[in-house]
CSV table of C-alpha atoms in Angstrom, one decimal:
chain,number,residue,atom,x,y,z
E,1,MET,CA,122.9,135.9,96.3
E,2,LYS,CA,120.6,135.6,99.3
E,3,VAL,CA,118.2,133.5,97.3
E,4,LYS,CA,120.9,131.0,96.5
E,5,LYS,CA,122.0,130.8,100.2
E,6,HIS,CA,118.5,130.2,101.3
E,7,SER,CA,117.9,127.6,98.6
E,8,LEU,CA,121.1,125.8,99.5
E,9,PHE,CA,120.1,125.9,103.2
E,10,GLY,CA,116.6,124.6,102.4
E,11,LEU,CA,118.1,121.8,100.2
E,12,ILE,CA,120.5,120.8,103.0
E,13,LEU,CA,117.7,120.8,105.5
E,14,VAL,CA,115.5,118.6,103.3
E,15,LEU,CA,118.3,116.1,102.8
E,16,VAL,CA,119.0,116.0,106.6
E,17,MET,CA,115.3,115.4,107.3
E,18,LEU,CA,115.2,112.7,104.6
E,19,ALA,CA,118.2,111.0,106.1
E,20,MET,CA,116.7,111.1,109.6
E,21,ASN,CA,113.4,109.7,108.2
E,22,VAL,CA,115.3,106.8,106.5
E,23,ALA,CA,117.2,106.1,109.7
E,24,ASN,CA,114.0,105.9,111.7
E,25,ALA,CA,112.2,103.8,109.1
E,26,ALA,CA,111.3,100.2,110.1
E,27,THR,CA,113.7,97.7,108.9
E,28,TYR,CA,111.3,94.8,108.3
E,29,GLY,CA,108.1,95.2,106.4
E,30,PRO,CA,105.8,96.9,105.6
E,31,VAL,CA,102.5,95.8,106.9
E,32,THR,CA,99.5,97.7,105.4
E,33,PRO,CA,97.3,99.4,106.5
E,34,SER,CA,99.3,100.6,109.5
E,35,LEU,CA,99.9,103.9,111.3
E,36,ILE,CA,103.4,103.5,112.5
E,37,SER,CA,106.2,101.0,113.1
E,38,ARG,CA,109.0,100.3,115.5
E,39,ASP,CA,111.9,97.9,115.3
E,40,GLY,CA,112.6,95.4,118.1
E,41,PRO,CA,115.7,95.8,120.3
E,42,ALA,CA,118.9,94.8,118.6
E,43,ASN,CA,119.8,92.3,121.3
E,44,ASP,CA,116.5,90.5,121.3
E,45,GLY,CA,115.7,87.9,118.6
E,46,ASN,CA,112.1,87.1,119.6
E,47,ASP,CA,109.2,89.4,120.2
E,48,SER,CA,107.0,88.9,123.3
E,49,ALA,CA,104.4,90.9,125.2
E,50,ALA,CA,107.0,91.4,127.9
E,51,ASP,CA,109.4,93.1,125.4
E,52,LEU,CA,106.6,95.3,124.1
E,53,ASN,CA,105.5,96.4,127.5
E,54,VAL,CA,108.9,97.0,129.0
E,55,ASN,CA,109.8,99.1,126.0
E,56,ASN,CA,106.5,100.9,126.0
E,57,TYR,CA,105.7,100.2,122.4
E,58,PHE,CA,103.5,103.0,120.9
E,59,GLY,CA,103.1,104.5,124.3
E,60,VAL,CA,101.4,101.5,125.7
E,61,ASN,CA,102.6,98.9,128.4
E,62,THR,CA,99.5,96.6,128.4
E,63,TRP,CA,100.0,94.6,125.2
E,64,SER,CA,99.0,90.9,125.2
E,65,GLU,CA,99.4,88.2,122.6
E,66,ILE,CA,96.3,86.9,120.9
E,67,ALA,CA,97.7,84.9,118.0
E,68,ARG,CA,101.0,83.7,116.7
E,69,ILE,CA,101.6,81.9,113.4
E,70,GLU,CA,104.9,80.0,113.3
E,71,ILE,CA,106.2,79.1,109.9
E,72,PRO,CA,107.7,75.6,109.8
E,73,GLU,CA,111.2,75.6,108.3
E,74,ASP,CA,110.5,72.6,106.0
E,75,ASP,CA,107.2,73.9,104.8
E,76,THR,CA,107.5,75.2,101.2
E,77,ALA,CA,104.1,74.2,99.9
E,78,SER,CA,101.4,75.6,102.2
E,79,THR,CA,99.2,78.4,100.7
E,80,GLY,CA,98.2,79.8,104.1
E,81,PHE,CA,98.3,79.5,107.9
E,82,PHE,CA,95.8,80.1,110.6
E,83,ASP,CA,95.7,80.9,114.3
E,84,ASP,CA,92.3,82.2,115.3
E,85,PRO,CA,91.7,85.2,115.0
E,86,LEU,CA,94.7,85.8,112.6
E,87,SER,CA,95.4,84.2,109.2
E,88,ILE,CA,97.9,84.7,106.4
E,89,GLY,CA,97.5,83.6,102.8
E,90,ASP,CA,98.3,84.5,99.1
E,91,LEU,CA,101.9,83.6,100.1
E,92,VAL,CA,104.9,84.5,98.0
E,93,ARG,CA,108.2,82.7,98.4
E,94,ASN,CA,111.8,83.4,97.4
E,95,ASP,CA,114.1,81.0,95.6
E,96,GLU,CA,115.0,79.3,98.9
E,97,GLY,CA,111.3,78.7,99.7
E,98,GLU,CA,111.1,81.3,102.5
E,99,LEU,CA,107.9,83.4,102.9
E,100,ILE,CA,108.6,87.0,101.8
E,101,SER,CA,105.1,88.5,101.4
E,102,GLY,CA,101.4,87.8,101.6
E,103,ARG,CA,98.0,88.8,102.8
E,104,TRP,CA,96.9,89.0,106.5
E,105,SER,CA,93.4,88.9,107.9
E,106,LEU,CA,92.0,89.5,111.3
E,107,ASP,CA,88.6,88.6,112.7
E,108,ALA,CA,86.5,91.8,112.9
E,109,SER,CA,85.4,90.9,116.5
E,110,VAL,CA,88.9,91.7,117.8
E,111,TRP,CA,88.1,95.4,117.3
E,112,GLN,CA,85.0,95.1,119.6
E,113,GLY,CA,87.1,94.4,122.7
E,114,PHE,CA,90.4,96.1,122.0
E,115,ALA,CA,91.5,99.6,121.3
E,116,SER,CA,94.7,98.8,119.4
E,117,VAL,CA,96.1,95.9,117.4
E,118,MET,CA,99.7,95.4,116.4
E,119,LEU,CA,101.3,92.8,114.0
E,120,VAL,CA,104.9,91.8,114.5
E,121,LEU,CA,107.0,90.3,111.7
E,122,ASN,CA,109.9,88.3,112.9
E,123,ASP,CA,112.6,87.0,110.5
E,124,GLY,CA,114.2,83.6,110.8
E,125,ASN,CA,117.8,84.4,109.8
E,126,VAL,CA,120.2,82.6,112.1
E,127,GLY,CA,122.6,85.0,113.9
E,128,ASN,CA,120.9,88.2,112.7
E,129,ILE,CA,117.3,87.9,113.8
E,130,PHE,CA,115.2,90.9,114.2
E,131,TRP,CA,111.6,92.0,114.2
E,132,THR,CA,109.4,95.0,113.5
E,133,ALA,CA,106.1,95.9,115.2
E,134,TRP,CA,103.4,97.6,113.1
E,135,LEU,CA,100.4,99.4,114.7
E,136,LEU,CA,97.4,98.7,112.6
E,137,THR,CA,95.0,101.3,111.4
E,138,PRO,CA,91.9,101.1,113.7
E,139,GLY,CA,89.2,98.8,112.4
E,140,SER,CA,91.3,97.2,109.7
E,141,THR,CA,90.7,93.5,109.2
E,142,PHE,CA,92.9,92.7,106.2
E,143,GLY,CA,96.0,93.9,104.4
E,144,HIS,CA,99.4,92.9,103.1
E,145,TRP,CA,102.8,92.2,104.6
E,146,MET,CA,106.2,92.1,103.2
E,147,THR,CA,109.6,91.2,104.6
E,148,GLN,CA,111.8,93.7,102.8
E,149,VAL,CA,114.7,95.3,104.6
E,150,PRO,CA,116.4,98.7,103.8
E,151,ASP,CA,118.8,97.3,101.3
E,152,SER,CA,115.8,96.1,99.2
E,153,THR,CA,116.4,92.4,99.8
E,154,PHE,CA,113.9,90.1,101.4
E,155,ARG,CA,114.3,88.0,104.5
E,156,GLY,CA,112.2,84.9,105.2
E,157,LEU,CA,109.4,85.1,107.8
E,158,SER,CA,109.8,83.0,111.0
E,159,HIS,CA,106.5,84.0,112.5
E,160,ILE,CA,103.9,86.8,112.6
E,161,THR,CA,102.2,87.7,115.9
E,162,ALA,CA,99.1,89.7,116.8
E,163,TYR,CA,99.1,91.7,120.0
E,164,VAL,CA,96.2,93.8,121.4
E,165,ARG,CA,95.7,96.4,124.1
E,166,PRO,CA,92.5,96.7,126.1
E,167,ASP,CA,90.2,99.7,125.6
E,168,ALA,CA,91.2,102.7,127.6
E,169,ALA,CA,89.0,103.3,130.7
E,170,VAL,CA,86.1,105.5,129.7
E,171,VAL,CA,84.5,107.8,132.3
E,172,PRO,CA,80.8,107.2,132.2
E,173,VAL,CA,78.8,110.2,131.0
E,174,PRO,CA,76.4,110.3,134.0
E,175,ALA,CA,79.4,110.5,136.4
E,176,ALA,CA,81.0,113.2,134.3
E,177,VAL,CA,77.7,115.2,134.2
E,178,TRP,CA,77.3,114.9,138.0
E,179,LEU,CA,80.9,116.1,138.6
E,180,PHE,CA,80.5,119.0,136.2
E,181,GLY,CA,77.2,119.9,137.7
E,182,SER,CA,78.5,119.9,141.3
E,183,GLY,CA,81.5,122.1,140.2
E,184,LEU,CA,79.2,124.5,138.5
E,185,ALA,CA,76.9,124.7,141.5
E,186,GLY,CA,79.9,125.4,143.8
E,187,LEU,CA,81.0,128.2,141.5
E,188,LEU,CA,77.5,129.7,141.4
E,189,GLY,CA,77.3,129.5,145.2
E,190,ALA,CA,80.6,131.2,145.7
E,191,ALA,CA,79.7,134.0,143.2
E,192,ARG,CA,76.4,134.5,145.1
E,193,ARG,CA,78.1,134.8,148.4
E,194,LYS,CA,80.6,137.2,147.0
E,195,SER,CA,77.9,139.4,145.5
E,196,ALA,CA,75.9,139.3,148.8
E,197,ALA,CA,79.0,140.3,150.8
E,198,THR,CA,79.7,143.3,148.5
E,199,GLN,CA,76.1,144.5,148.8
E,200,ALA,CA,76.2,144.4,152.6
């Protein structure tokens, strides 16, 4: 009987964890390859660097926009869009002509000056606009995006934006070595004085 109680408890625990994971899942995407995602605030229809920084997206408050591709409402024919250093292509449209998936690419030079890159997908539905931010896998320069929502339907893309954060400050090795060396010398000096005091 204990085995059944433990099995039932384990099953309930797994179901609760799955439900929590679904509740925390991004509502608009995915973007691949990415590490993590986060939805935009419910009361804010458009993404901006200010939104990301005030809400400390992915533990960072120094995001800045480097590219934004706006999708014209009347454009149903283009095969790709470009805003240096970001481009999207291989576009797939729904029956209404809205963009619902495609390929993204980012110039590799972006990774030379920035520690993190985020892509934000923003839908264009009137009255119920929302967006999701996707933190890209470091070094990735291309991938795919999709505008699927939890009920498995697709929503048209209004725009896709690339944000970056600068490299974290790095302590130069020579300064770290000098600091470590002076601390070690201080400890050795203190130990020497202590041993001289105990011998006297």
